[in-house]
Amino acid sequence: MRYSKIVGTGGYLPPTVFTNADWEKRVDTSDAWIVERTGIRSRHIAGPDESASSMAAIAANAALEQAQCVAKDIQMVIVATGTPDKIFPATACLVQKKLQIPPCIAFDVQAACSGFVYALSIADQYIKSGAVSRALVIGSELMSRLIDWNDRNTCILFGDGAGAVVLEASETPGILSTHLYADGNYDELLYVDNVQLGDHSGVIPGVAANENFNIPLNKLHPYIQMQGQKVFKLAVSKQGELVHEIQEKHHISSEQIDWLVPHQANERIIKATADKLGFSMEKVICTVATHSNTSSASIPLALNVGVRDGRIKKGQTILLEAIGGGLTWGSALIKY
Ligand code: COA
């Protein structure tokens, strides 16, 4: 049987650290409130010259180095991002160019904070089917450019960064299974409007003037809009369901899972999920305190931290799980 296996991980966090004290100077908030409600103490903020592709390329290089492979070994690049450099070409193409990867499959995935799990699942299918042998799977986000810096309800939650893995064909497991879901009925809970596409002031040829789209800019929200408490409840319930689904499918108990690497949105969500499943927090890789919510980058960044500090070891069983705008949610059970 052919599996796909993670053989390298990498991460990148911009050097500028923005603490809760820095937010106290900008909006009506406090370190005590942010820590109590979210567990977040600081986040990294990208500089003006950084982009999703520049951060992704650094994380990918680190993953390639750990995997002991070079650019020409890669046959597929997937970047999960909600903050692409451009509408097109895909950020994956820009990463391919930066890393000098020869012509291959390269595209972006947009599944908000679940993006990395979605991208991993796609790459896994391509490798298992024999279509490719080695893929770069990356999550890279510039959330600081999507927040309203004056909205205390959302601005304190997010940060920037990129995480990457090299996925390689293997005769031994490997990714054991992935499970992806979306329910567009929850689209209003967490979203950012596309201002660019909403700003149609020109006339579309062949369309009567009164039928032209003309959505006024002031009705659009270019920054993150979120119904925090509803998202919180759904996050805990959906992530709980994901773990139960994996446990039933693989007849595996919580004790047999060595590490839970969840999406890093809020320490309370992570703890509530862990509690529900009888997971001690010692078995959870938790980076939210210093990374904050980096959307699709959060899982590969946390995975990279666990691998590089020696907690995650070869042969261990790891569960990844995420939820994000869409709503989208998903999980992956991995033999590392
Ligand atoms: N500092 C101080 N007070 C703040 C604040 C801040 N940064 N943000 C909100 N508040 C205030 C609110 O205005 C409200 O005040 P009020 O009672 O006078 O109206 C009060 O704190 C409570 O707000 P509430 O929204 O009920 O807080 P909460 O306990 O639900 O925590 C979140 C808010 C956003 C931290 C929490 O709902 C959450 O984490 N939700 C999930 C978000 C998430 O994970 N999103 C990404 C998913 S991928």
Short mmCIF file of C-alpha atoms and ligand atoms in Angstrom, two decimals:
data_model
loop_
_atom_site.label_atom_id
_atom_site.label_comp_id
_atom_site.label_asym_id
_atom_site.label_seq_id
_atom_site.Cartn_x
_atom_site.Cartn_y
_atom_site.Cartn_z
CA MET A 1 0.00 0.00 0.00
CA ARG A 2 1.23 3.49 -0.87
CA TYR A 3 1.02 6.19 1.79
CA SER A 4 2.15 9.78 2.08
CA LYS A 5 4.43 10.68 4.96
CA ILE A 6 5.63 13.95 6.46
CA VAL A 7 9.42 13.95 6.10
CA GLY A 8 10.18 17.59 6.84
CA THR A 9 8.61 20.54 8.64
CA GLY A 10 9.48 24.23 8.63
CA GLY A 11 8.13 27.46 10.00
CA TYR A 12 8.59 31.19 9.74
CA LEU A 13 7.46 33.92 12.11
CA PRO A 14 8.20 37.57 11.26
CA PRO A 15 10.71 39.10 13.70
CA THR A 16 8.39 41.90 14.90
CA VAL A 17 6.56 40.83 18.05
CA PHE A 18 3.40 42.71 19.02
CA THR A 19 2.47 42.16 22.67
CA ASN A 20 -0.81 42.65 24.48
CA ALA A 21 0.77 45.77 26.00
CA ASP A 22 1.19 47.10 22.45
CA TRP A 23 -2.55 46.55 21.84
CA GLU A 24 -3.34 48.32 25.12
CA LYS A 25 -1.80 51.43 23.55
CA ARG A 26 -4.04 51.23 20.46
CA VAL A 27 -7.47 49.98 21.61
CA ASP A 28 -9.51 49.80 24.82
CA THR A 29 -8.25 46.43 26.03
CA SER A 30 -5.96 44.94 28.67
CA ASP A 31 -3.38 42.21 28.87
CA ALA A 32 -5.46 40.61 31.64
CA TRP A 33 -8.62 40.47 29.44
CA ILE A 34 -6.78 39.06 26.42
CA VAL A 35 -4.93 36.40 28.45
CA GLU A 36 -8.05 35.35 30.37
CA ARG A 37 -10.35 35.12 27.30
CA THR A 38 -7.88 33.80 24.73
CA GLY A 39 -4.57 32.73 26.29
CA ILE A 40 -2.78 35.00 23.78
CA ARG A 41 0.18 37.04 25.06
CA SER A 42 1.87 38.14 21.84
CA ARG A 43 1.78 37.68 18.08
CA HIS A 44 4.19 38.22 15.16
CA ILE A 45 3.46 40.96 12.63
CA ALA A 46 4.93 40.93 9.13
CA GLY A 47 6.90 43.90 7.84
CA PRO A 48 5.78 45.96 4.85
CA ASP A 49 8.05 44.03 2.48
CA GLU A 50 6.77 40.62 3.54
CA SER A 51 4.04 38.67 1.80
CA ALA A 52 2.34 35.28 2.02
CA SER A 53 4.73 33.97 -0.65
CA SER A 54 7.89 35.37 0.97
CA MET A 55 7.00 33.84 4.34
CA ALA A 56 5.90 30.58 2.69
CA ALA A 57 9.20 30.31 0.82
CA ILE A 58 11.23 30.61 4.03
CA ALA A 59 9.11 28.00 5.83
CA ALA A 60 9.26 25.70 2.78
CA ASN A 61 13.05 26.00 2.57
CA ALA A 62 13.36 24.90 6.20
CA ALA A 63 11.06 21.92 5.53
CA LEU A 64 13.05 20.95 2.42
CA GLU A 65 16.28 21.10 4.40
CA GLN A 66 14.89 18.86 7.14
CA ALA A 67 13.55 16.44 4.50
CA GLN A 68 16.99 16.46 2.88
CA CYS A 69 15.58 17.21 -0.52
CA VAL A 70 16.00 20.01 -3.01
CA ALA A 71 13.67 22.09 -5.17
CA LYS A 72 13.86 19.79 -8.19
CA ASP A 73 12.50 16.87 -6.10
CA ILE A 74 9.15 18.65 -5.64
CA GLN A 75 6.27 17.79 -8.00
CA MET A 76 3.46 19.67 -6.31
CA VAL A 77 3.12 22.92 -4.33
CA ILE A 78 -0.07 23.75 -2.47
CA VAL A 79 -0.37 26.94 -0.46
CA ALA A 80 -3.32 27.33 1.88
CA THR A 81 -3.95 31.02 2.34
CA GLY A 82 -6.71 33.55 2.73
CA THR A 83 -4.22 36.38 2.22
CA PRO A 84 -2.66 35.65 -1.18
CA ASP A 85 -0.10 38.07 -2.65
CA LYS A 86 -2.31 38.52 -5.70
CA ILE A 87 -5.74 37.37 -6.86
CA PHE A 88 -3.75 35.55 -9.51
CA PRO A 89 -1.29 34.03 -10.08
CA ALA A 90 -1.65 31.70 -7.11
CA THR A 91 0.73 32.22 -4.19
CA ALA A 92 1.91 28.64 -4.85
CA CYS A 93 3.25 29.76 -8.26
CA LEU A 94 5.13 32.63 -6.61
CA VAL A 95 6.61 30.23 -4.06
CA GLN A 96 7.57 27.88 -6.88
CA LYS A 97 9.37 30.77 -8.59
CA LYS A 98 11.12 31.88 -5.38
CA LEU A 99 12.36 28.34 -4.69
CA GLN A 100 13.18 27.63 -8.35
CA ILE A 101 11.04 24.51 -8.39
CA PRO A 102 10.80 23.13 -11.96
CA PRO A 103 7.36 23.06 -13.69
CA CYS A 104 4.93 21.10 -11.55
CA ILE A 105 1.39 21.27 -10.10
CA ALA A 106 0.99 24.49 -8.09
CA PHE A 107 -2.19 26.07 -6.73
CA ASP A 108 -3.73 27.72 -3.68
CA VAL A 109 -6.42 26.41 -1.39
CA GLN A 110 -8.84 28.75 0.35
CA ALA A 111 -10.53 27.11 3.32
CA ALA A 112 -9.76 29.80 5.92
CA CYS A 113 -8.30 28.36 9.14
CA SER A 114 -8.91 24.77 7.93
CA GLY A 115 -6.82 25.46 4.81
CA PHE A 116 -3.76 23.48 5.83
CA VAL A 117 -5.75 20.33 6.63
CA TYR A 118 -7.56 20.69 3.29
CA ALA A 119 -4.24 21.13 1.44
CA LEU A 120 -2.68 18.17 3.25
CA SER A 121 -5.64 15.99 2.34
CA ILE A 122 -5.39 16.95 -1.36
CA ALA A 123 -1.64 16.28 -1.48
CA ASP A 124 -2.19 12.97 0.31
CA GLN A 125 -4.67 11.86 -2.39
CA TYR A 126 -2.25 12.81 -5.17
CA ILE A 127 0.60 10.89 -3.55
CA LYS A 128 -1.50 7.83 -2.65
CA SER A 129 -2.81 7.64 -6.23
CA GLY A 130 0.76 7.60 -7.57
CA ALA A 131 0.33 10.88 -9.48
CA VAL A 132 3.17 12.57 -7.59
CA SER A 133 5.85 11.40 -5.18
CA ARG A 134 6.73 14.53 -3.26
CA ALA A 135 4.71 17.63 -2.39
CA LEU A 136 5.22 20.87 -0.50
CA VAL A 137 2.17 21.73 1.59
CA ILE A 138 2.20 25.20 3.10
CA GLY A 139 -0.04 27.45 5.17
CA SER A 140 0.90 31.14 5.03
CA GLU A 141 -1.07 34.11 6.33
CA LEU A 142 -0.80 37.86 6.75
CA MET A 143 -3.72 38.22 9.13
CA SER A 144 -2.45 41.64 10.25
CA ARG A 145 -3.56 42.99 6.86
CA LEU A 146 -7.10 41.58 7.29
CA ILE A 147 -7.85 43.00 10.72
CA ASP A 148 -9.38 46.33 11.56
CA TRP A 149 -6.66 47.70 13.82
CA ASN A 150 -9.29 49.67 15.75
CA ASP A 151 -11.69 46.78 16.42
CA ARG A 152 -10.80 45.29 19.80
CA ASN A 153 -13.22 42.38 19.24
CA THR A 154 -11.03 40.90 16.52
CA CYS A 155 -7.66 42.67 16.24
CA ILE A 156 -6.10 41.10 19.32
CA LEU A 157 -6.76 37.55 18.09
CA PHE A 158 -4.62 37.30 14.96
CA GLY A 159 -0.98 37.19 13.83
CA ASP A 160 1.22 36.42 10.83
CA GLY A 161 3.41 33.47 9.88
CA ALA A 162 3.91 30.44 7.67
CA GLY A 163 4.34 26.70 8.24
CA ALA A 164 5.27 24.02 5.72
CA VAL A 165 5.69 20.28 5.38
CA VAL A 166 7.27 18.05 2.77
CA LEU A 167 5.03 15.09 2.05
CA GLU A 168 6.63 12.05 0.42
CA ALA A 169 5.46 8.68 -0.90
CA SER A 170 6.13 5.86 1.55
CA GLU A 171 5.40 2.15 1.92
CA THR A 172 4.71 2.66 5.59
CA PRO A 173 2.12 5.02 7.11
CA GLY A 174 1.95 7.98 6.90
CA ILE A 175 -1.22 9.88 6.81
CA LEU A 176 -3.81 7.38 7.99
CA SER A 177 -6.90 9.36 7.05
CA THR A 178 -8.20 12.87 6.51
CA HIS A 179 -11.75 14.14 7.03
CA LEU A 180 -12.97 17.41 5.53
CA TYR A 181 -16.23 19.29 5.93
CA ALA A 182 -17.83 22.61 5.06
CA ASP A 183 -21.22 24.16 5.68
CA GLY A 184 -21.75 27.40 3.78
CA ASN A 185 -24.89 28.13 5.79
CA TYR A 186 -22.54 29.51 8.45
CA ASP A 187 -20.92 31.99 6.03
CA GLU A 188 -22.01 35.02 8.05
CA LEU A 189 -20.27 33.93 11.25
CA LEU A 190 -16.75 34.70 10.06
CA TYR A 191 -15.93 36.51 6.85
CA VAL A 192 -14.04 39.20 4.97
CA ASP A 193 -15.64 40.79 1.90
CA ASN A 194 -13.69 41.08 -1.34
CA VAL A 195 -13.69 44.83 -1.71
CA GLN A 196 -11.98 44.71 -5.07
CA LEU A 197 -14.73 42.66 -6.70
CA GLY A 198 -17.42 44.74 -4.99
CA ASP A 199 -16.17 48.01 -6.43
CA HIS A 200 -17.86 47.78 -9.83
CA SER A 201 -18.38 51.33 -10.89
CA GLY A 202 -17.70 50.72 -14.57
CA VAL A 203 -20.19 49.63 -17.21
CA ILE A 204 -20.13 46.00 -18.28
CA PRO A 205 -20.38 45.96 -22.10
CA GLY A 206 -23.68 44.58 -23.42
CA VAL A 207 -25.47 44.90 -20.08
CA ALA A 208 -28.14 47.58 -19.62
CA ALA A 209 -26.92 50.34 -17.30
CA ASN A 210 -29.57 49.68 -14.65
CA GLU A 211 -28.62 45.99 -14.54
CA ASN A 212 -24.96 46.65 -13.91
CA PHE A 213 -23.50 45.54 -10.65
CA ASN A 214 -22.71 48.52 -8.54
CA ILE A 215 -22.17 47.44 -4.98
CA PRO A 216 -21.20 50.50 -2.92
CA LEU A 217 -17.90 50.08 -1.11
CA ASN A 218 -19.37 51.23 2.18
CA LYS A 219 -21.61 48.13 2.32
CA LEU A 220 -18.59 45.84 2.19
CA HIS A 221 -16.36 44.77 5.05
CA PRO A 222 -12.72 44.60 4.04
CA TYR A 223 -11.75 43.44 7.54
CA ILE A 224 -12.52 40.31 9.55
CA GLN A 225 -16.12 40.18 10.75
CA MET A 226 -16.83 37.60 13.42
CA GLN A 227 -19.60 36.45 15.72
CA GLY A 228 -17.16 35.33 18.39
CA GLN A 229 -19.39 33.39 20.78
CA LYS A 230 -21.16 31.43 18.03
CA VAL A 231 -17.81 30.55 16.45
CA PHE A 232 -16.49 29.54 19.87
CA LYS A 233 -19.34 27.08 20.50
CA LEU A 234 -19.16 25.58 17.01
CA ALA A 235 -15.38 25.25 17.29
CA VAL A 236 -15.65 23.18 20.46
CA SER A 237 -18.49 20.98 19.17
CA LYS A 238 -17.14 20.38 15.63
CA GLN A 239 -13.60 19.65 16.86
CA GLY A 240 -15.02 17.21 19.39
CA GLU A 241 -16.99 15.47 16.61
CA LEU A 242 -13.87 15.25 14.46
CA VAL A 243 -11.94 13.44 17.16
CA HIS A 244 -14.80 11.00 17.80
CA GLU A 245 -15.05 10.29 14.07
CA ILE A 246 -11.33 9.45 13.86
CA GLN A 247 -11.48 7.34 17.01
CA GLU A 248 -14.39 5.31 15.65
CA LYS A 249 -12.87 4.86 12.21
CA HIS A 250 -9.51 3.70 13.52
CA HIS A 251 -10.73 2.03 16.75
CA ILE A 252 -8.29 4.19 18.61
CA SER A 253 -8.64 5.65 22.12
CA SER A 254 -7.45 9.05 23.32
CA GLU A 255 -4.60 7.24 25.14
CA GLN A 256 -3.34 5.84 21.81
CA ILE A 257 -3.00 9.32 20.31
CA ASP A 258 0.35 10.80 21.33
CA TRP A 259 -0.25 14.41 20.27
CA LEU A 260 -3.15 16.64 19.44
CA VAL A 261 -2.09 19.53 17.19
CA PRO A 262 -5.20 21.69 16.93
CA HIS A 263 -5.82 24.95 15.12
CA GLN A 264 -4.55 27.68 17.43
CA ALA A 265 -7.39 30.19 17.81
CA ASN A 266 -8.06 30.40 21.52
CA GLU A 267 -6.58 28.51 24.48
CA ARG A 268 -10.07 28.11 25.96
CA ILE A 269 -11.30 26.38 22.77
CA ILE A 270 -8.25 24.10 22.81
CA LYS A 271 -8.69 23.26 26.51
CA ALA A 272 -12.44 22.67 26.14
CA THR A 273 -11.82 20.31 23.21
CA ALA A 274 -9.04 18.49 25.06
CA ASP A 275 -11.22 18.16 28.18
CA LYS A 276 -14.14 16.74 26.20
CA LEU A 277 -11.87 14.03 24.87
CA GLY A 278 -10.03 13.27 28.05
CA PHE A 279 -6.76 14.63 26.62
CA SER A 280 -4.36 16.09 29.15
CA MET A 281 -2.97 19.46 27.99
CA GLU A 282 0.48 17.82 28.22
CA LYS A 283 -0.45 15.94 25.05
CA VAL A 284 -1.50 19.09 23.17
CA ILE A 285 0.93 21.22 21.18
CA CYS A 286 -0.24 24.69 22.10
CA THR A 287 1.42 27.73 20.55
CA VAL A 288 -1.46 30.19 20.71
CA ALA A 289 0.15 32.19 23.56
CA THR A 290 2.98 33.44 21.35
CA HIS A 291 1.71 32.82 17.78
CA SER A 292 -1.96 33.86 18.28
CA ASN A 293 -4.32 32.80 15.45
CA THR A 294 -2.35 32.57 12.20
CA SER A 295 -5.26 30.88 10.37
CA SER A 296 -4.05 28.21 7.93
CA ALA A 297 -0.46 28.62 9.14
CA SER A 298 -1.28 27.73 12.73
CA ILE A 299 -1.24 23.92 12.47
CA PRO A 300 1.98 23.54 10.43
CA LEU A 301 3.65 26.13 12.68
CA ALA A 302 2.60 24.22 15.82
CA LEU A 303 3.63 20.91 14.25
CA ASN A 304 7.03 22.38 13.42
CA VAL A 305 7.47 23.59 17.00
CA GLY A 306 6.62 20.13 18.39
CA VAL A 307 8.96 18.37 15.94
CA ARG A 308 11.88 20.74 16.42
CA ASP A 309 11.73 20.88 20.23
CA GLY A 310 11.77 17.06 20.27
CA ARG A 311 8.31 16.44 21.75
CA ILE A 312 6.96 14.85 18.54
CA LYS A 313 8.99 11.75 17.71
CA LYS A 314 9.13 9.38 14.75
CA GLY A 315 6.48 6.67 14.91
CA GLN A 316 4.10 8.63 17.13
CA THR A 317 0.42 9.10 16.34
CA ILE A 318 -0.68 12.70 15.83
CA LEU A 319 -4.11 14.18 15.35
CA LEU A 320 -4.47 17.50 13.52
CA GLU A 321 -7.78 19.32 13.59
CA ALA A 322 -9.05 22.68 12.46
CA ILE A 323 -12.10 24.87 12.05
CA GLY A 324 -12.47 28.17 10.26
CA GLY A 325 -14.55 30.49 8.12
CA GLY A 326 -16.95 28.83 5.74
CA LEU A 327 -17.55 27.20 8.07
CA THR A 328 -14.94 24.64 7.18
CA TRP A 329 -13.54 22.00 9.47
CA GLY A 330 -11.33 18.96 9.14
CA SER A 331 -8.86 16.55 10.68
CA ALA A 332 -5.94 14.30 9.82
CA LEU A 333 -4.62 11.28 11.71
CA ILE A 334 -0.92 10.78 11.09
CA LYS A 335 1.75 8.28 11.95
CA TYR A 336 4.72 10.62 12.10
N1 COA B 1 -10.63 43.79 25.36
C1 COA B 1 -11.51 44.10 26.32
N2 COA B 1 -12.82 43.82 26.23
C2 COA B 1 -13.24 43.24 25.09
C3 COA B 1 -12.38 42.90 24.04
C4 COA B 1 -11.01 43.22 24.20
N3 COA B 1 -10.10 42.94 23.26
N4 COA B 1 -13.08 42.32 23.05
C5 COA B 1 -14.36 42.28 23.46
N5 COA B 1 -14.47 42.83 24.68
C6 COA B 1 -15.65 43.02 25.51
C7 COA B 1 -16.94 43.02 24.70
O1 COA B 1 -17.17 44.30 24.15
C8 COA B 1 -17.94 42.64 25.76
O2 COA B 1 -18.26 43.77 26.50
P1 COA B 1 -19.75 44.01 27.03
O3 COA B 1 -20.04 42.84 27.94
O4 COA B 1 -19.65 45.31 27.72
O5 COA B 1 -20.61 44.02 25.81
C9 COA B 1 -17.16 41.69 26.67
O6 COA B 1 -15.78 41.94 26.40
C10 COA B 1 -17.47 40.24 26.42
O7 COA B 1 -17.42 40.01 25.03
P2 COA B 1 -17.69 38.58 24.43
O8 COA B 1 -17.63 38.65 22.94
O9 COA B 1 -18.89 38.00 25.07
O10 COA B 1 -16.38 37.82 24.99
P3 COA B 1 -16.03 36.31 24.89
O11 COA B 1 -15.79 35.75 26.21
O12 COA B 1 -16.96 35.57 23.98
O13 COA B 1 -14.62 36.36 24.16
C11 COA B 1 -13.66 36.01 22.00
C12 COA B 1 -14.51 36.93 22.89
C13 COA B 1 -13.58 36.62 20.62
C14 COA B 1 -12.28 35.92 22.62
C15 COA B 1 -14.30 34.60 21.95
O14 COA B 1 -15.66 34.71 21.65
C16 COA B 1 -13.65 33.72 20.94
O15 COA B 1 -12.48 33.40 21.04
N6 COA B 1 -14.42 33.25 19.93
C17 COA B 1 -13.89 32.40 18.91
C18 COA B 1 -13.05 33.22 17.98
C19 COA B 1 -12.29 32.37 17.04
O16 COA B 1 -11.77 31.36 17.39
N7 COA B 1 -12.21 32.82 15.81
C20 COA B 1 -11.44 32.20 14.79
C21 COA B 1 -11.96 30.85 14.48
S1 COA B 1 -10.98 30.16 13.27
#
